[in-house]
Coordinates of C-alpha atoms in Angstrom, one line a residue:
X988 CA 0.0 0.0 0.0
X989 CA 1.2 3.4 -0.6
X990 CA 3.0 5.1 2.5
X991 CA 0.8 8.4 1.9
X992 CA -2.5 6.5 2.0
X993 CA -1.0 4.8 4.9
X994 CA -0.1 8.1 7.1
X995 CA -3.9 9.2 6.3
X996 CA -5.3 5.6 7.1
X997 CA -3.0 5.9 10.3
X998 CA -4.2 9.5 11.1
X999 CA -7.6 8.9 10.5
X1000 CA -8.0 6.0 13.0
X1001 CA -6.7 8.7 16.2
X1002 CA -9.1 10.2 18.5
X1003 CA -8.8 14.2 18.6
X1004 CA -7.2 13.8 22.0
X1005 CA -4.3 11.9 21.3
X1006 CA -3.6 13.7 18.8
X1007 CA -2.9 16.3 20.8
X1008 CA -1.2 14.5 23.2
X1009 CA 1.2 13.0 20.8
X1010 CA 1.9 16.6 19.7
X1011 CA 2.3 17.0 23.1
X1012 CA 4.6 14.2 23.8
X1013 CA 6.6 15.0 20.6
X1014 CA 7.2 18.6 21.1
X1015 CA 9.5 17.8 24.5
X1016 CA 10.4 21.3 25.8
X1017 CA 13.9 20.1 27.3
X1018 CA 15.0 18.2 24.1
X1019 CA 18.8 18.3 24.6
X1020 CA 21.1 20.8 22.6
X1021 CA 23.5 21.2 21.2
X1022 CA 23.7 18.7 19.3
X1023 CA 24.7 17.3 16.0
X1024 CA 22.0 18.6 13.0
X1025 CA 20.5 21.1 16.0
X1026 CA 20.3 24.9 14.9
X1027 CA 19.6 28.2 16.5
X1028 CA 16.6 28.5 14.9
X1029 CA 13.6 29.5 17.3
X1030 CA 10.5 26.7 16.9
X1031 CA 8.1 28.6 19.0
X1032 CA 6.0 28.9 15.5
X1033 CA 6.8 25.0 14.9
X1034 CA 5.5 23.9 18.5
X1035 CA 2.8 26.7 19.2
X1036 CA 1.4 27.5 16.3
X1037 CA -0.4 24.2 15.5
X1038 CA -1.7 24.4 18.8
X1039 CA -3.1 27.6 18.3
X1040 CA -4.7 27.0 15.2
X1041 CA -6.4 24.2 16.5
X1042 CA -8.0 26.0 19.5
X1043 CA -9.0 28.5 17.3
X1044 CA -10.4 26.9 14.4
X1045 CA -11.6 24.2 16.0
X1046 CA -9.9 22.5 13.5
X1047 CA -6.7 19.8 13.4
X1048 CA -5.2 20.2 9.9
X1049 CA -2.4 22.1 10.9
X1050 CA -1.7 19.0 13.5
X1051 CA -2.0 16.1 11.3
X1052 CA 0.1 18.5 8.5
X1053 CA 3.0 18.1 10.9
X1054 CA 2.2 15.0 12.3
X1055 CA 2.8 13.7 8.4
X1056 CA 5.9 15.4 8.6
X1057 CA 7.3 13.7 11.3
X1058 CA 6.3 10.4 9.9
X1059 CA 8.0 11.3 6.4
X1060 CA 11.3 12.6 7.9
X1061 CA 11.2 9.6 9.9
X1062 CA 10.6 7.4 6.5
X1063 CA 13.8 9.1 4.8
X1064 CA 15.9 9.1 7.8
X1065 CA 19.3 7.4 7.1
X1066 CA 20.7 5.9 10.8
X1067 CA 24.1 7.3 11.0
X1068 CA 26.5 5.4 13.3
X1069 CA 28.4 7.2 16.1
X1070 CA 27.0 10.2 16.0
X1071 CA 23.2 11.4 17.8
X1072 CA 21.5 13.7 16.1
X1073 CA 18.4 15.7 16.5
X1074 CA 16.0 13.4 14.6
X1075 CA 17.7 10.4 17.0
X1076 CA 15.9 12.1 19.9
X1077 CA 12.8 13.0 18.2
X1078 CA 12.4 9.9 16.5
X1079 CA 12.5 8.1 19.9
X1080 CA 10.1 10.4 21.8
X1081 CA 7.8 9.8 18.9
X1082 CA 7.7 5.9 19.1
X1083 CA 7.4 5.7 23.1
X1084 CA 4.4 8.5 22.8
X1085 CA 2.8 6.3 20.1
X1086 CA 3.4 3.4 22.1
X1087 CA 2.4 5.2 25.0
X1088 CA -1.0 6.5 23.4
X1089 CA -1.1 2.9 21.6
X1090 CA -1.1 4.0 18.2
X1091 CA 1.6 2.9 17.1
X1092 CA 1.8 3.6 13.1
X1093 CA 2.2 0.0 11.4
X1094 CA 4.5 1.3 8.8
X1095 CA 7.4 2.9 11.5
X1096 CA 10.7 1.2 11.2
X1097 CA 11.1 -0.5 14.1
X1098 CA 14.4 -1.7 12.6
X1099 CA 15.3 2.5 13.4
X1100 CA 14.8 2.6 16.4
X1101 CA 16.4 -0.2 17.5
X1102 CA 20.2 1.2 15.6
X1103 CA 19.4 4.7 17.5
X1104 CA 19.1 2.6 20.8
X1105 CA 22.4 1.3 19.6
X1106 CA 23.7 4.9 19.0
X1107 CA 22.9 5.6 22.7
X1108 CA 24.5 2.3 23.9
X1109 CA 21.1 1.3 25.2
X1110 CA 21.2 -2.0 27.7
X1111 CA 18.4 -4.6 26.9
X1112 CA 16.6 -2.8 30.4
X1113 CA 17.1 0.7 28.9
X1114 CA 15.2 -0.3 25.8
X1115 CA 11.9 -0.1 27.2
X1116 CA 10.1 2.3 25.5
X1117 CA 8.6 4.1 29.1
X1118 CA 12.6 5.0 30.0
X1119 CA 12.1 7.1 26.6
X1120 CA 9.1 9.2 28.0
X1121 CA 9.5 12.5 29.6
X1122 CA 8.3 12.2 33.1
X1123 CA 7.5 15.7 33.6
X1124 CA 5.0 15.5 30.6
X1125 CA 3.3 12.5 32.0
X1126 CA 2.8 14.9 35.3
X1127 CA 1.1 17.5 32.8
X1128 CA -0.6 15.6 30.6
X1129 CA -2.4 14.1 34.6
X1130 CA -3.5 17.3 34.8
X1131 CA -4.8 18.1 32.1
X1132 CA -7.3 15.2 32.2
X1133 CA -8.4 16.0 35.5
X1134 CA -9.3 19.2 34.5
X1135 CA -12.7 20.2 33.1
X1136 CA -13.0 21.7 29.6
X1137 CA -14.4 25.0 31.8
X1138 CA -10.8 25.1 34.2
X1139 CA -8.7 25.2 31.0
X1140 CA -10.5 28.0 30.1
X1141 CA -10.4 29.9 33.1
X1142 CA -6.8 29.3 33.2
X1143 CA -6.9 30.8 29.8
X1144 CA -8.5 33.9 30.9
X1145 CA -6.2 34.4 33.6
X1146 CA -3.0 33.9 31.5
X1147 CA -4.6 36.6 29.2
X1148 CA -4.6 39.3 31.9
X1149 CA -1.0 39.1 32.3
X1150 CA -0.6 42.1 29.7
X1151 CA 3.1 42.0 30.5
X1152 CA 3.9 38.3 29.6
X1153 CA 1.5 37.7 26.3
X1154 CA 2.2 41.5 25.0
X1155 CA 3.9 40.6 21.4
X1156 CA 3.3 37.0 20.8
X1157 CA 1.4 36.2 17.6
X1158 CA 0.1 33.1 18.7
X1159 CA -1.8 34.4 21.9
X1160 CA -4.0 36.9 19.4
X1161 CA -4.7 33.8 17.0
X1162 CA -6.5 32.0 20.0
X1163 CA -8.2 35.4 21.1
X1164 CA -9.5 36.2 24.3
X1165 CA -13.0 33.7 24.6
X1166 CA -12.2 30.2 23.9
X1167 CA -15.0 27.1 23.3
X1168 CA -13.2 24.1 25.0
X1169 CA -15.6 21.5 24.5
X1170 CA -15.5 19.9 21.2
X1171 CA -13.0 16.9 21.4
X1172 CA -9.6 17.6 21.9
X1173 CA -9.6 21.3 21.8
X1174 CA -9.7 21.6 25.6
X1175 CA -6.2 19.2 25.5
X1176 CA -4.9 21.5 22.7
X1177 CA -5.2 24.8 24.5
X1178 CA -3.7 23.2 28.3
X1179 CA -0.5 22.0 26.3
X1180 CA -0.7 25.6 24.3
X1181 CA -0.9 27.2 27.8
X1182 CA 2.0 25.1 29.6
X1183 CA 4.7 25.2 26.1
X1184 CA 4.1 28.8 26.2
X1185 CA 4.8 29.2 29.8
X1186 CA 8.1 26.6 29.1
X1187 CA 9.2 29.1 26.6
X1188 CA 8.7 32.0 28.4
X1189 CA 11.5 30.5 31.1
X1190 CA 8.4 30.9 33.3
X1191 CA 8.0 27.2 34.1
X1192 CA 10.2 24.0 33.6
X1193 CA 9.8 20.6 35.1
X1194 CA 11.0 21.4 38.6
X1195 CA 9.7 25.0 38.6
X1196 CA 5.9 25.0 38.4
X1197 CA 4.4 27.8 40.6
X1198 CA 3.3 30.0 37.7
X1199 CA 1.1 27.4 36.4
X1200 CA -0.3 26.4 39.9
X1201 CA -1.2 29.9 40.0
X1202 CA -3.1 29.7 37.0
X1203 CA -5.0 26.4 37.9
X1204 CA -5.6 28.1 41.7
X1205 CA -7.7 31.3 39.7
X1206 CA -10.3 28.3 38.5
X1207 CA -13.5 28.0 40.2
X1208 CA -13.9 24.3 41.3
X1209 CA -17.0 23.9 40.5
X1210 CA -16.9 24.0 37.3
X1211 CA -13.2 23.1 36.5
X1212 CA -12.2 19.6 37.8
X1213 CA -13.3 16.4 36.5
X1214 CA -15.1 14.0 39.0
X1215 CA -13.4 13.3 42.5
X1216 CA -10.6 16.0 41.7
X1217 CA -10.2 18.8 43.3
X1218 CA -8.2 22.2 42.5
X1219 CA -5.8 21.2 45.8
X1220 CA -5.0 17.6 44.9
X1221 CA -4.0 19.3 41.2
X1222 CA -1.9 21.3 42.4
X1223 CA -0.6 18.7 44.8
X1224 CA 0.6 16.6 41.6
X1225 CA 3.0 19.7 40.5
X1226 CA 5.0 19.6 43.8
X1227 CA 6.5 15.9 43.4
X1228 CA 9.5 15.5 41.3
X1229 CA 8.1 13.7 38.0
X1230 CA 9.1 10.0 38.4
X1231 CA 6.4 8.4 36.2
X1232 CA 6.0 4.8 35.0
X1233 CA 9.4 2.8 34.8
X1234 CA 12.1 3.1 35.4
X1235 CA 12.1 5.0 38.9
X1236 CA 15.5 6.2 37.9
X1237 CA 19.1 5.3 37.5
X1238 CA 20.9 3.4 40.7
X1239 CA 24.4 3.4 41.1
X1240 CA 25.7 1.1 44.2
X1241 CA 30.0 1.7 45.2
X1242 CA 30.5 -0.9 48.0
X1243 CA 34.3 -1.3 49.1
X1244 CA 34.4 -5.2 50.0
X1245 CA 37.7 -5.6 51.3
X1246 CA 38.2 -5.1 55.0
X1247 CA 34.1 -4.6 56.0
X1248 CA 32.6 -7.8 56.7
X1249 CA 28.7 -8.0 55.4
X1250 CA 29.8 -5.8 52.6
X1251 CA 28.1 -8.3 49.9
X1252 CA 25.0 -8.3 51.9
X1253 CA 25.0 -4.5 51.7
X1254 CA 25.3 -4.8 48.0
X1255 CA 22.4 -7.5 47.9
X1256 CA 20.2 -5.5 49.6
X1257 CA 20.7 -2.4 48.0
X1258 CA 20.3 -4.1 44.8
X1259 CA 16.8 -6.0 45.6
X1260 CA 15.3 -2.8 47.0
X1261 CA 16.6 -0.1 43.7
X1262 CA 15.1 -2.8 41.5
X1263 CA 12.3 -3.4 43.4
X1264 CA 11.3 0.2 43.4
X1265 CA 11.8 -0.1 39.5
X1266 CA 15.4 1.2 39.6
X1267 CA 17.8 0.5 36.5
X1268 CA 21.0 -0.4 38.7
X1269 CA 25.0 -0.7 38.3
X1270 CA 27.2 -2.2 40.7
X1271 CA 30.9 -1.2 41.3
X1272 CA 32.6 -3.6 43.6
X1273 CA 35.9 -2.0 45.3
X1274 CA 36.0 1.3 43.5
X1275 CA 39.0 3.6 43.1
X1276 CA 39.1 7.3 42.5
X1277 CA 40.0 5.6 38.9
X1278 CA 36.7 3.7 39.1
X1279 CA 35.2 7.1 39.9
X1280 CA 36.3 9.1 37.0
X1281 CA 35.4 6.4 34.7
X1282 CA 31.5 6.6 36.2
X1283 CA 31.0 9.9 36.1
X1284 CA 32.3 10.1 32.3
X1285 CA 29.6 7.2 31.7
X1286 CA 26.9 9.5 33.3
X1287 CA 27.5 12.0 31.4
X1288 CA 26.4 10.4 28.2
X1289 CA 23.3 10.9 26.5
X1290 CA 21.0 8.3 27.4
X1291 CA 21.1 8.9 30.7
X1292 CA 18.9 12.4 30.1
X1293 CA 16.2 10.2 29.5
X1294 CA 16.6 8.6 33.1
X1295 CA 14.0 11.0 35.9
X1296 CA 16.3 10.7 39.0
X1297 CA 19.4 9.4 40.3
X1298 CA 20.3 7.6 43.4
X1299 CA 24.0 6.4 44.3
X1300 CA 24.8 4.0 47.4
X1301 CA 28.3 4.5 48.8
X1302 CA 29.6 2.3 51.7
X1303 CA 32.7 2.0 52.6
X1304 CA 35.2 2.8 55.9
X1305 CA 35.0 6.4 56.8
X1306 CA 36.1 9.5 59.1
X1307 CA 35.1 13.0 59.5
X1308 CA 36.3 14.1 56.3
X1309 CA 36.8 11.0 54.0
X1310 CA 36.3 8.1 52.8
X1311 CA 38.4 5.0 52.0
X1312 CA 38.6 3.2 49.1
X1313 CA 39.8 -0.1 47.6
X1314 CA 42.7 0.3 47.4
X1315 CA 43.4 1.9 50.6
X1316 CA 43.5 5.7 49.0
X1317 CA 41.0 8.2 50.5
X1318 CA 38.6 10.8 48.6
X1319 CA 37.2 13.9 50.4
X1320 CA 33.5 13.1 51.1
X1321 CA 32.6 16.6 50.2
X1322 CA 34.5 16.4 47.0
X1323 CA 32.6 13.4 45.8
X1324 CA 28.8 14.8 46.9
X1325 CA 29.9 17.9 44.5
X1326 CA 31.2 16.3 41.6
X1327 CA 28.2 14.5 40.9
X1328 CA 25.4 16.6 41.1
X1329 CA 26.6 19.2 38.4
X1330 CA 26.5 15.8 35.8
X1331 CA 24.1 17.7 32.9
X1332 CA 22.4 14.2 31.9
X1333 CA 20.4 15.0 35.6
X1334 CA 19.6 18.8 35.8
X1335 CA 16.3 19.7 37.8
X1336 CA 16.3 15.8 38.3
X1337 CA 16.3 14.0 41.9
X1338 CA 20.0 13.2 43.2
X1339 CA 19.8 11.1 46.0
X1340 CA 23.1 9.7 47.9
X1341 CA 23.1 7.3 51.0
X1342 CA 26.7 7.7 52.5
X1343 CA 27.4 4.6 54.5
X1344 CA 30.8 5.3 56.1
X1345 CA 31.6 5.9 59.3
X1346 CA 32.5 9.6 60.3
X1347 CA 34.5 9.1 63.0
X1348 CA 35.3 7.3 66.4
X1349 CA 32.6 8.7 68.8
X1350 CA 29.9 7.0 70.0
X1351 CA 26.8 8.0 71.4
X1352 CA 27.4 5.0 74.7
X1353 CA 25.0 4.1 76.8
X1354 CA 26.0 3.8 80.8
X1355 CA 24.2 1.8 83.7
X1356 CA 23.6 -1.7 84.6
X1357 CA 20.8 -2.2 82.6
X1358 CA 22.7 -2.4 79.1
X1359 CA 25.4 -4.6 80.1
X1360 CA 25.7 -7.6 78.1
X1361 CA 22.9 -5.7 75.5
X1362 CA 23.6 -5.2 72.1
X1363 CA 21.5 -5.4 68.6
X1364 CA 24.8 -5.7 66.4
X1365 CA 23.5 -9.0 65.8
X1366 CA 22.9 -11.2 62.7
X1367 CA 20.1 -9.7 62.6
X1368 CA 4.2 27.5 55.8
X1369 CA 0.4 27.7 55.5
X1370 CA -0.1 31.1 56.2
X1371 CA -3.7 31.5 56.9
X1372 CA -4.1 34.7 58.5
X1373 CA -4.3 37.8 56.4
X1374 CA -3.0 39.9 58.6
X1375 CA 0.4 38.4 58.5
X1376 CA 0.1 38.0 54.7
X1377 CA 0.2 41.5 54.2
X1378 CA 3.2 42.0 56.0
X1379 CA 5.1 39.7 53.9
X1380 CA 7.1 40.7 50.6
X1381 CA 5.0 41.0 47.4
X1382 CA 8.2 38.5 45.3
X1383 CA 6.8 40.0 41.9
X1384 CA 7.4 37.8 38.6
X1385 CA 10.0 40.4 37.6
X1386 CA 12.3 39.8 40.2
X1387 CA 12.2 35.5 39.5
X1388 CA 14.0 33.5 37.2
X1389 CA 14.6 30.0 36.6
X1390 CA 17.2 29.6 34.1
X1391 CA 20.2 29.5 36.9
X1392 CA 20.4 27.0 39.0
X1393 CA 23.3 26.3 42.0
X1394 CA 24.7 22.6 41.1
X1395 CA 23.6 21.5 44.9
X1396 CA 20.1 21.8 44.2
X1397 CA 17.6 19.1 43.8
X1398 CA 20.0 16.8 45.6
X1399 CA 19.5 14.7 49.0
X1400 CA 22.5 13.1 50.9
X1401 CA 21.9 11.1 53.6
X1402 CA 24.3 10.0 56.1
X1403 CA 24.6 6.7 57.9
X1404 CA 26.2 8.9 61.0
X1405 CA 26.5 11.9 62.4
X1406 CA 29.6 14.1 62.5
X1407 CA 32.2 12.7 64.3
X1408 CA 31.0 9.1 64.7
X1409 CA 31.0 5.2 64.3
X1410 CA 27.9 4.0 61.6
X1411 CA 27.7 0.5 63.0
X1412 CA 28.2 -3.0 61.4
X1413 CA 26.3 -6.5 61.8
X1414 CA 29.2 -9.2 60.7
X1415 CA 27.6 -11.2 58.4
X1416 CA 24.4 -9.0 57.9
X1417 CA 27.1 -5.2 56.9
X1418 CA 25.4 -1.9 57.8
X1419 CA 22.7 -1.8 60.0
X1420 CA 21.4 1.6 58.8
X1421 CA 21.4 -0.4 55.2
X1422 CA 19.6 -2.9 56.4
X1423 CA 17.1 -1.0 57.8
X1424 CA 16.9 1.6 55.0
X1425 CA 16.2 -0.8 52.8
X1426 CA 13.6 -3.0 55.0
X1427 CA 11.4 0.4 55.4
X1428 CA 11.7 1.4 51.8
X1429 CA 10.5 -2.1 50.7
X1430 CA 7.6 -1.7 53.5
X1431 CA 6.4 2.0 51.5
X1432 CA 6.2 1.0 48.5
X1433 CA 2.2 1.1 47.6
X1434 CA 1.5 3.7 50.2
X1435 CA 2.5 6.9 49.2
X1436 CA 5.2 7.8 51.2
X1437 CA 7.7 10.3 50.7
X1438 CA 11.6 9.6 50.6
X1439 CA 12.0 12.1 53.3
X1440 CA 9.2 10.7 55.5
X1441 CA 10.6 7.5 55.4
X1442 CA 14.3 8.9 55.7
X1443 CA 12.8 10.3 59.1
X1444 CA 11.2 7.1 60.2
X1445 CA 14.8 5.5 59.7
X1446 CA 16.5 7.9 62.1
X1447 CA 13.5 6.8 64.7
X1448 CA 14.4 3.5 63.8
X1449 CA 17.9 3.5 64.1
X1450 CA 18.4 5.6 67.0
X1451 CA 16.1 2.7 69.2
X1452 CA 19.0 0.0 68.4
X1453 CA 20.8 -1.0 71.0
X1454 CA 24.9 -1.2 68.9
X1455 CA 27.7 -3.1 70.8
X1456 CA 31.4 -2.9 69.9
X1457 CA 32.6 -6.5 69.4
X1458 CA 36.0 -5.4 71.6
X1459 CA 36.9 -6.5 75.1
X1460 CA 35.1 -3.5 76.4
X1461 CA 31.5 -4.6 74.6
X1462 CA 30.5 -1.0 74.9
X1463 CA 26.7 -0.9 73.8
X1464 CA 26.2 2.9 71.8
X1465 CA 23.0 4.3 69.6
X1466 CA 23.9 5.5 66.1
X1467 CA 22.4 8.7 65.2
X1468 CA 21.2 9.1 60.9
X1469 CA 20.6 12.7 59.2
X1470 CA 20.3 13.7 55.8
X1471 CA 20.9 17.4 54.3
X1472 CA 18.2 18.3 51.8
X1473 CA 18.4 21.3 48.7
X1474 CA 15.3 18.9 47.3
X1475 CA 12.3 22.1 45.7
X1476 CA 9.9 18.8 45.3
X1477 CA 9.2 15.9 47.0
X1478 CA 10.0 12.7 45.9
X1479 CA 7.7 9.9 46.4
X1480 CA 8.3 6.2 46.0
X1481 CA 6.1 4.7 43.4
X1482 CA 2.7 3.4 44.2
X1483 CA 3.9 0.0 42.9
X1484 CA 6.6 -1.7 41.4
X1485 CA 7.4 -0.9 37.5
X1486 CA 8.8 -4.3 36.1
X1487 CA 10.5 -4.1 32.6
X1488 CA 8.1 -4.7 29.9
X1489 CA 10.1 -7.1 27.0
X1490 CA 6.9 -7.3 24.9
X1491 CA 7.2 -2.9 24.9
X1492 CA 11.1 -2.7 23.8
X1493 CA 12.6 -2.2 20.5
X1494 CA 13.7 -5.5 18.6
X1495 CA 17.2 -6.3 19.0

């Protein structure tokens, strides 16, 4: 059949709303550049005006026009080996959105995709076509269907007053001021019109929402949320990190084996709990500041944008300052916990590091008759008045920006210790605060719980073990936890476990 009557046939078959949502999908905000066959040329036309044109003439030509030109660069594109190009990208984000929406074009060369996941030096667990979908997106797109056709409206009319951040843009004027939402799809086509324009105006990106949960807080909600939503538990799904569908993230565990008894139990553990929460992982056994080097040049490769956060598990022996390696060389703690967060690939992304290491000799002991002989180190800001909201700071939009960000930010380390002291040790069973860790992650998955609720519930836990030193003296200490947060959202564990999919991936 010819490939032209095929594209229509294909078209054709889609409902209005997933058409705009595979616009949507395929018009990524963050798409990485620079990069090879990338230009300076602004697409605010190419992503907005399709949109607008739709809302306006209730009408999606102009979307299935560029749809068919996806498809047909996608038809002539020649793979080239070693180097990622733009079309690599889109051409991805365009299958997982169709596999995603299930419409999946019967004509795409599947054969593609799979030499592009080469190109990116995908693992078979990386090929899953939910790794390639943007996360933050997914949050939107949530949104959007739990808002009525009448609360993307009002959010329109409230994005209209702000004189000072439409004035000049061509595409605004072609929607005009009253909008009809309600035919099919149209309601979809002017919430993604609403949040690209805001993504281009630097006004929102996928850690920094509060300009649109100001629009969607102007809607009346009545008449604006779909059944058993309301306006609060909206805006509630904007202040997570976006961590949709599989994989949770990227897990990297460093374990130093030599010289810590337990250590492979500690990597066990660790490993069983990152997968379980639908974690890619990579394990580095003994690692060197070599070893190091060598990982944070692999993160920095471009596959590993695609990934929503990253966690990293680091145990090893420990003081104040440092930490000890395999081969008996040190690294400053603090010089480690800053290399990493500034890797590009995970910008406005979750960093989460567990520092298992002792921190010094201290110990918090424990004095009286009663604890002789005991030991566990065994094998096993609403502001609701408005009085005081007058006296507070009127932050206008003219004095924010969210284009610079300090490397530090979005990250969570959390320490096995406090300043200063032992981080105690089972001998067949490794770290205790581990173990632990991992036993109360495990318990939240399914219940909505946030990393930092259960990182709190761990230092309760912790601190009610009874520790012994294995020594003549068989001094019985508690072991204190903490964790330093520069976290803007909060991460929750997902709701249940994301398996890979092999019927979803790519051939080989």
């Amino acid at each position: 059949m010819d490939e032209v009557i095929q594209v229509t046939q294909w078209l054709s078959s889609i409902t209005p709303r997933k058409k705009a949502k595979l616009f949507f999908f395929t018009t990524h905000a963050d798409a990485p550049s620079p990069m090879v066959g990338s230009n300076d040329v602004d697409t605010h036309e190419e992503t907005q005006l399709p949109l607008a044109t739709t809302v306006a003439l209730h009408n999606f030509k102009n979307i299935d026009e560029f749809l068919k030109k996806k498809v047909n660069t996608f038809s002539c594109y020649n793979v080239i080996e070693n180097e990622i190009t733009k079309t690599d990208y889109e051409y991805l984000r365009f299958y997982s959105a169709c596999k995603y929406l299930d419409i999946v074009p019967p004509f795409l060369d599947l054969e593609k995709i799979s030499a592009i996941q080469n190109k990116f030096e995908m693992t078979d667990e990386e090929r899953d076509y939910r790794l390639l979908l943007d996360s933050a997106d997914l949050v939107l797109e949530k949104v959007c269907d739990s808002l009525k056709p009448a609360g993307v409206s009002q959010m329109w009319t409230a994005l209209r007053k702000d004189r000072n951040l439409i004035r000049g843009v061509k595409t605004i004027d072609i929607i005009g001021f009253f909008v009809d939402p309600n035919p099919t799809g149209i309601k979809e086509c002017l919430f993604f019109f609403i949040v690209r324009f805001l993504q281009k105006a630097d006004k929102i990106n996928r850690v920094n929402t509060n300009r649109l949960e100001r629009l969607i807080a102007q809607c009346d909600e009545s008449s604006s949320c779909e059944e058993g939503k309301t306006i609060d538990f909206i805006i509630d799904s904007l202040r997570f990190y976006p961590t949709e569908l599989y994989p949770f993230g990227f897990c990297l565990i460093m374990c130093v084996i030599e010289g810590r008894d337990g250590a492979m139990q500690e990597i066990e553990k660790t490993m069983e709990i990152s997968r379980h929460l639908g974690m890619i992982t990579h394990t580095e056994k003994n690692p060197t500041k070599e070893t190091i080097e060598l990982v944070k040049k692999e993160l920095m490769k471009p596959k590993y944008q695609f990934y929503s956060s990253f966690t990293c598990w680091f145990m090893s022996h420990g003081d104040s300052n440092s930490m000890v390696l395999a081969d008996g060389e040190t690294i400053e703690r603090e010089w480690f916990l800053t290399s990493f967060p500034d890797i590009s690939t995970f910008q406005l992304k979750p960093k989460v590091f567990f520092m298992v290491s002792c921190r010094g000799a201290n110990k918090f002991s424990l004095k009286g008759d009663e604890f002789e002989g005991q030991s566990a180190t065994c094998d096993y800001y609403d502001i609701g008045s408005a009085l005081i909201r007058n006296r507070m700071l009127d932050i206008t939009d003219s004095v924010r920006d969210i284009s610079y960000v300090q490397p530090m930010m979005d990250t969570l380390v959390a320490y096995s210790t406090i300043l200063d002291h032992l981080s105690g040790r089972a001998n067949t069973h490794g770290s205790i605060y581990v173990d632990r860790a991992c036993v109360l992650m495990s318990e939240n998955i399914s219940r909505g719980r946030s990393l930092t609720e259960i990182l709190e519930h761990l230092s309760q836990d912790l601190h009610e073990i009874l520790q012994g030193t294995m020594d003549e003296d068989r001094i019985v200490y508690k072991q204190a936890c903490h964790y330093d947060s520069f976290f803007r959202k909060t991460l929750k564990l997902p709701y249940t476990r994301h398996p890979k999919e092999d019927v979803h991936s790519a051939p080989q």
